[in-house]
Coordinates of C-alpha atoms in Angstrom, one line a residue:
X899 CA 4.9 41.2 15.6
X900 CA 7.7 43.1 13.9
X901 CA 10.8 41.9 12.1
X902 CA 12.8 42.7 15.2
X903 CA 11.0 40.0 17.2
X904 CA 11.5 37.3 14.6
X905 CA 13.8 34.4 15.4
X906 CA 16.7 34.4 13.0
X907 CA 17.6 31.3 11.0
X908 CA 20.9 30.6 9.3
X909 CA 20.7 28.2 6.4
X910 CA 24.0 26.3 5.9
X911 CA 24.3 24.7 2.5
X912 CA 27.0 23.2 0.5
X913 CA 28.0 20.2 -1.6
X914 CA 28.6 16.8 -0.2
X915 CA 31.4 16.7 2.4
X916 CA 32.1 20.5 2.3
X917 CA 32.3 20.7 6.1
X918 CA 28.8 21.9 7.2
X919 CA 28.7 19.7 10.3
X920 CA 32.2 20.8 11.3
X921 CA 31.1 24.5 11.0
X922 CA 28.0 24.0 13.1
X923 CA 30.0 22.2 15.8
X924 CA 32.2 25.3 16.0
X925 CA 29.2 27.6 16.2
X926 CA 27.8 25.4 19.0
X927 CA 31.0 25.7 20.9
X928 CA 31.0 29.5 20.4
X929 CA 27.4 30.6 20.7
X930 CA 28.1 34.2 21.6
X931 CA 25.7 34.0 24.5
X932 CA 22.8 32.8 22.4
X933 CA 20.7 29.7 22.9
X934 CA 20.9 27.8 19.7
X935 CA 18.8 25.1 18.0
X936 CA 19.9 23.0 15.1
X937 CA 17.9 21.3 12.4
X938 CA 19.8 18.7 10.4
X939 CA 18.6 17.2 7.1
X940 CA 20.2 13.9 6.1
X941 CA 20.1 12.3 2.6
X942 CA 19.6 8.6 3.4
X943 CA 18.3 6.8 6.4
X944 CA 21.0 7.3 9.0
X945 CA 21.4 10.3 11.2
X946 CA 25.2 10.4 11.2
X947 CA 25.5 14.2 11.2
X948 CA 22.8 14.5 13.8
X949 CA 24.6 12.1 16.1
X950 CA 27.9 14.0 15.7
X951 CA 26.2 17.3 16.7
X952 CA 24.2 15.7 19.6
X953 CA 27.6 14.6 21.0
X954 CA 28.4 18.3 21.3
X955 CA 25.2 19.3 23.0
X956 CA 25.5 21.6 26.0
X957 CA 23.4 24.1 28.0
X958 CA 23.6 26.6 25.1
X959 CA 22.3 24.0 22.6
X960 CA 20.8 21.1 24.5
X961 CA 20.2 17.8 22.8
X962 CA 16.4 18.4 22.6
X963 CA 17.2 21.5 20.5
X964 CA 18.9 19.3 17.8
X965 CA 16.3 17.9 15.5
X966 CA 16.7 15.7 12.4
X967 CA 14.8 15.4 9.1
X968 CA 15.7 12.1 7.5
X969 CA 12.7 11.4 5.4
X970 CA 13.9 13.1 2.3
X971 CA 15.4 16.3 1.0
X972 CA 14.4 19.3 3.1
X973 CA 13.3 21.3 0.1
X974 CA 10.9 18.5 -1.0
X975 CA 9.3 17.8 2.4
X976 CA 8.3 21.3 3.4
X977 CA 4.7 20.7 4.4
X978 CA 5.1 17.2 5.9
X979 CA 8.3 17.6 7.9
X980 CA 10.1 21.0 7.7
X981 CA 7.3 23.4 8.8
X982 CA 6.1 21.1 11.7
X983 CA 9.6 20.7 12.9
X984 CA 10.2 24.5 13.0
X985 CA 6.9 24.9 14.8
X986 CA 8.0 22.4 17.4
X987 CA 11.3 24.3 18.0
X988 CA 9.4 27.6 18.4
X989 CA 6.9 26.0 20.8
X990 CA 9.6 24.9 23.2
X991 CA 9.4 26.2 26.8
X992 CA 12.6 28.2 26.2
X993 CA 12.5 29.5 22.6
X994 CA 15.9 29.4 20.8
X995 CA 17.6 32.7 20.1
X996 CA 19.0 31.5 16.7
X997 CA 18.3 28.4 14.6
X998 CA 20.9 26.7 12.4
X999 CA 19.7 24.6 9.5
X1000 CA 22.2 22.1 7.9
X1001 CA 20.8 21.1 4.6
X1002 CA 21.5 17.9 2.7
X1003 CA 24.4 18.3 0.3
X1004 CA 21.8 17.6 -2.4
X1005 CA 19.3 20.3 -1.3
X1006 CA 18.4 23.2 -3.5
X1007 CA 18.3 26.2 -1.2
X1008 CA 15.8 28.4 -3.0
X1009 CA 12.7 26.1 -2.5
X1010 CA 13.6 26.1 1.2
X1011 CA 13.7 29.9 1.4
X1012 CA 10.3 30.0 -0.2
X1013 CA 9.0 27.9 2.7
X1014 CA 9.7 30.8 5.1
X1015 CA 6.9 32.7 3.4
X1016 CA 4.4 30.2 4.8
X1017 CA 1.8 32.0 7.0
X1018 CA 2.5 29.5 9.8
X1019 CA 6.0 30.8 10.3
X1020 CA 6.5 34.0 8.4
X1021 CA 5.5 36.3 11.3
X1022 CA 7.9 34.4 13.7
X1023 CA 11.0 33.5 11.7
X1024 CA 13.3 35.2 9.3
X1025 CA 16.3 33.9 7.3
X1026 CA 19.2 35.8 8.7
X1027 CA 21.5 34.5 5.9
X1028 CA 22.5 31.7 3.7
X1029 CA 26.0 30.3 4.1
X1030 CA 27.4 28.2 1.3
X1031 CA 30.4 26.0 2.0
X1032 CA 32.5 24.8 -0.9
X1033 CA 35.4 22.4 -0.6
X1034 CA 38.3 24.6 -1.9
X1035 CA 40.5 21.8 -3.1
X1036 CA 37.6 20.0 -4.9
X1037 CA 36.2 23.1 -6.5
X1038 CA 39.7 24.1 -7.7
X1039 CA 40.0 20.7 -9.4
X1040 CA 36.5 20.9 -10.8
X1041 CA 35.2 17.9 -8.9
X1042 CA 31.8 19.4 -8.3
X1043 CA 30.9 17.8 -11.7
X1044 CA 31.5 14.1 -12.5
X1045 CA 33.3 14.9 -15.8
X1046 CA 33.5 18.7 -16.2
X1047 CA 36.0 18.4 -19.1
X1048 CA 33.5 16.4 -21.1
X1049 CA 30.7 18.8 -20.4
X1050 CA 32.8 21.8 -21.5
X1051 CA 33.9 19.9 -24.7
X1052 CA 30.3 19.2 -25.5
X1053 CA 29.4 22.9 -25.1
X1054 CA 32.4 24.0 -27.2
X1055 CA 31.3 21.6 -30.0
X1056 CA 27.8 23.0 -30.2
X1057 CA 26.9 26.5 -29.0
X1058 CA 23.2 25.6 -28.9
X1059 CA 23.8 23.1 -26.0
X1060 CA 23.6 24.0 -22.4
X1061 CA 24.1 20.6 -21.0
X1062 CA 24.9 20.6 -17.3
X1063 CA 25.2 17.6 -15.0
X1064 CA 22.9 17.5 -11.9
X1065 CA 26.0 18.0 -9.7
X1066 CA 26.9 21.3 -11.3
X1067 CA 23.3 22.5 -11.0
X1068 CA 23.3 21.8 -7.3
X1069 CA 26.6 23.6 -6.9
X1070 CA 25.5 26.6 -8.9
X1071 CA 22.1 27.0 -7.2
X1072 CA 23.8 26.9 -3.8
X1073 CA 26.3 29.6 -4.8
X1074 CA 23.6 31.7 -6.4
X1075 CA 21.5 31.6 -3.2
X1076 CA 24.3 32.5 -0.8
X1077 CA 25.0 35.6 1.2
X1078 CA 28.6 34.4 2.1
X1079 CA 30.7 31.6 0.6
X1080 CA 33.2 29.8 2.8
X1081 CA 36.0 27.9 1.1
X1082 CA 36.5 25.0 3.4
X1083 CA 39.7 22.9 3.9
X1084 CA 41.7 25.9 3.0
X1085 CA 44.8 24.3 4.5
X1086 CA 44.6 21.4 2.0
X1087 CA 44.0 23.7 -1.0
X1088 CA 46.9 26.1 -0.4
X1089 CA 47.1 29.6 -1.8
X1090 CA 47.0 28.5 -5.5
X1091 CA 44.0 26.2 -4.8
X1092 CA 42.1 28.9 -3.0
X1093 CA 42.7 31.4 -5.8
X1094 CA 41.5 28.9 -8.3
X1095 CA 38.4 28.0 -6.3
X1096 CA 37.6 31.7 -5.7
X1097 CA 37.8 32.3 -9.5
X1098 CA 35.3 29.5 -10.1
X1099 CA 32.9 30.8 -7.6
X1100 CA 33.2 34.4 -8.7
X1101 CA 32.4 33.2 -12.3
X1102 CA 29.2 31.4 -11.1
X1103 CA 27.9 34.0 -8.6
X1104 CA 25.1 36.2 -9.9
X1105 CA 26.5 39.1 -7.7
X1106 CA 29.6 39.9 -5.8
X1107 CA 29.8 37.8 -2.7
X1108 CA 32.2 37.6 0.3
X1109 CA 34.3 34.5 -0.2
X1110 CA 36.3 33.5 2.9
X1111 CA 38.8 30.7 3.5
X1112 CA 38.0 28.2 6.3
X1113 CA 39.9 25.5 8.0
X1114 CA 38.4 22.9 10.5
X1115 CA 35.2 25.0 10.6
X1116 CA 36.8 27.8 12.5
X1117 CA 35.5 31.3 11.9
X1118 CA 34.3 34.2 14.0
X1119 CA 30.6 33.6 14.4
X1120 CA 30.0 37.4 14.1
X1121 CA 31.1 37.1 10.5
X1122 CA 28.3 34.7 9.5
X1123 CA 25.6 35.2 12.1
X1124 CA 23.5 38.4 12.5
X1125 CA 23.5 39.2 8.7
X1126 CA 19.9 40.4 8.8
X1127 CA 19.5 39.4 5.1
X1128 CA 15.8 38.5 5.3
X1129 CA 16.5 36.2 2.5
X1130 CA 12.9 35.1 2.2
X1131 CA 12.1 38.6 0.9
X1132 CA 15.1 38.7 -1.5
X1133 CA 14.4 35.7 -3.8
X1134 CA 14.6 37.6 -7.0
X1135 CA 18.3 38.2 -6.4
X1136 CA 18.9 34.5 -5.9
X1137 CA 18.4 32.8 -9.3
X1138 CA 18.0 29.1 -9.7
X1139 CA 18.1 26.5 -12.5
X1140 CA 14.6 25.6 -11.3
X1141 CA 13.0 29.0 -11.4
X1142 CA 9.6 28.7 -13.0
X1143 CA 9.3 25.0 -12.3
X1144 CA 6.4 23.9 -10.0
X1145 CA 8.5 21.3 -8.4
X1146 CA 11.9 19.5 -8.6
X1147 CA 13.1 16.0 -8.0
X1148 CA 16.3 14.4 -6.8
X1149 CA 15.9 11.2 -8.8
X1150 CA 19.4 11.9 -10.1
X1151 CA 20.8 10.8 -6.7
X1152 CA 20.3 7.7 -4.6
X1153 CA 21.7 6.2 -1.4
X1154 CA 22.1 2.8 0.1
X1155 CA 23.0 1.7 3.7
X1156 CA 25.6 -1.1 3.9
X1157 CA 25.9 -3.1 7.2
X1158 CA 29.3 -4.5 7.9
X1159 CA 30.8 -7.0 10.3
X1160 CA 33.5 -5.8 12.7
X1161 CA 36.7 -4.8 10.8
X1162 CA 40.3 -5.4 11.8
X1163 CA 42.1 -2.5 10.0
X1164 CA 40.6 1.0 9.4
X1165 CA 43.3 1.6 6.7
X1166 CA 42.0 -1.4 4.7
X1167 CA 38.4 -0.1 4.9
X1168 CA 39.6 3.3 3.7
X1169 CA 41.3 1.7 0.8
X1170 CA 38.0 -0.1 -0.1
X1171 CA 36.1 3.2 0.1
X1172 CA 38.7 4.9 -2.2
X1173 CA 38.1 2.0 -4.7
X1174 CA 34.4 2.7 -4.6
X1175 CA 35.1 6.3 -5.7
X1176 CA 37.3 5.1 -8.5
X1177 CA 35.4 2.1 -9.7
X1178 CA 31.8 3.0 -8.9
X1179 CA 31.8 6.8 -9.1
X1180 CA 30.6 7.0 -5.4
X1181 CA 30.4 10.6 -4.2
X1182 CA 30.0 10.2 -0.5
X1183 CA 30.4 7.6 2.3
X1184 CA 29.7 8.2 6.0
X1185 CA 28.8 6.2 9.0
X1186 CA 30.1 4.4 12.1
X1187 CA 32.1 1.2 12.1
X1188 CA 33.1 -1.3 14.9
X1189 CA 36.8 -2.2 15.0
X1190 CA 37.8 -5.4 16.6
X1191 CA 39.3 -4.9 20.1
X1192 CA 38.4 -1.2 20.2
X1193 CA 35.8 0.0 22.7
X1194 CA 35.2 3.2 20.7
X1195 CA 33.3 3.5 17.4
X1196 CA 35.1 4.6 14.3
X1197 CA 33.5 7.6 12.5
X1198 CA 34.1 7.4 8.8
X1199 CA 33.5 10.2 6.4
X1200 CA 34.6 10.2 2.7
X1201 CA 34.2 12.6 -0.2
X1202 CA 35.3 10.8 -3.4
X1203 CA 38.7 9.3 -2.8
X1204 CA 39.4 11.4 0.3
X1205 CA 38.7 9.3 3.3
X1206 CA 38.9 10.4 6.9
X1207 CA 38.3 8.3 10.0
X1208 CA 38.6 8.8 13.7
X1209 CA 37.3 7.3 17.0
X1210 CA 34.6 9.6 18.2
X1211 CA 33.0 8.0 21.3
X1212 CA 32.6 4.6 23.2
X1213 CA 29.8 2.3 22.0
X1214 CA 28.5 2.1 25.5
X1215 CA 25.6 -0.2 26.0
X1216 CA 24.3 0.1 22.5
X1217 CA 24.9 -2.5 19.8
X1218 CA 28.3 -2.4 18.0
X1219 CA 26.5 -2.0 14.6
X1220 CA 28.6 -1.0 11.6
X1221 CA 26.6 0.9 9.0
X1222 CA 27.8 3.1 6.2
X1223 CA 25.6 5.4 4.0
X1224 CA 26.8 5.4 0.4
X1225 CA 25.6 8.2 -1.9
X1226 CA 26.0 8.6 -5.7
X1227 CA 24.2 9.5 -8.8
X1228 CA 21.3 7.2 -9.4
X1229 CA 22.8 5.2 -12.2
X1230 CA 26.0 4.6 -10.2
X1231 CA 24.2 2.9 -7.2
X1232 CA 24.9 -0.8 -7.7
X1233 CA 24.2 -2.2 -4.2
X1234 CA 25.6 -5.6 -4.9
X1235 CA 28.9 -4.2 -6.3
X1236 CA 29.2 -1.7 -3.4
X1237 CA 28.5 -4.4 -0.8
X1238 CA 31.1 -6.7 -2.5
X1239 CA 33.8 -4.1 -2.4
X1240 CA 33.2 -3.0 1.2
X1241 CA 32.9 -6.5 2.6
X1242 CA 35.8 -8.0 0.6

């Protein structure tokens, strides 16, 4: 079997809330005549992103072609979950023409790329490209680190220090592994924000990369699919903070699922989530909430103090269960405090 017969895989990575799911929804709606499959990795126990994508399933990407890995970070569960899931996709009666992988916002892409060298899949699958999404407004403001100013001050005070936060390492590893970087939410960043974000990424990138603005996940699929990068054979050009390490852990991050009663006012809930970001250093909140008197469920997605919510579909015959996944660095997860703020 030659490279020309391998099924291409596009790995879509990016920091929390960068817009990976929105991009994949756009690709599903514009498949360029290809039969797609999607593998979604969630951090936490709820498949919010998977549910969003399954609601967009059609003949080009049927629901059975959308699979979720929710038992941990995709780069840490290669043998137990990732490889078997890829094998199930490849064993389907109608094999997909292209596979999209949405990694967790906390995933390090290089260990994942190494998995494509496994004998079980190497002869059948190739990494067509790695697409890194970066929230332009957040990157321009330096919010990929909890306190970037303090880190830089510490470095300036002692040239022997190279003290980086876990968040900055995640960001840098994702940029270093990418073939293309997409600056998402370009409309919110504006020209000055885009220029600032581009400068940050150019400074971090180990080589010159295409850096393109993106709004609402809309981009010509021909720009990011069909790259033919064979990234699994190009690991040396994709440096990582964890090169040389036998393994890595994500103990720096944690998540908790909070169940809520029906709410009366989505704006009030949004204000509570904003408070979580300010008072508890919460990075990400996502989930579905029942609103009193409303037959549709409320989809809630927040990155820091930026909260977005919209009604996505009717509850139907299922339970009107309100659950939110809350993600933060490990020391900032205080379940009792989080629960008290959300349920206040």
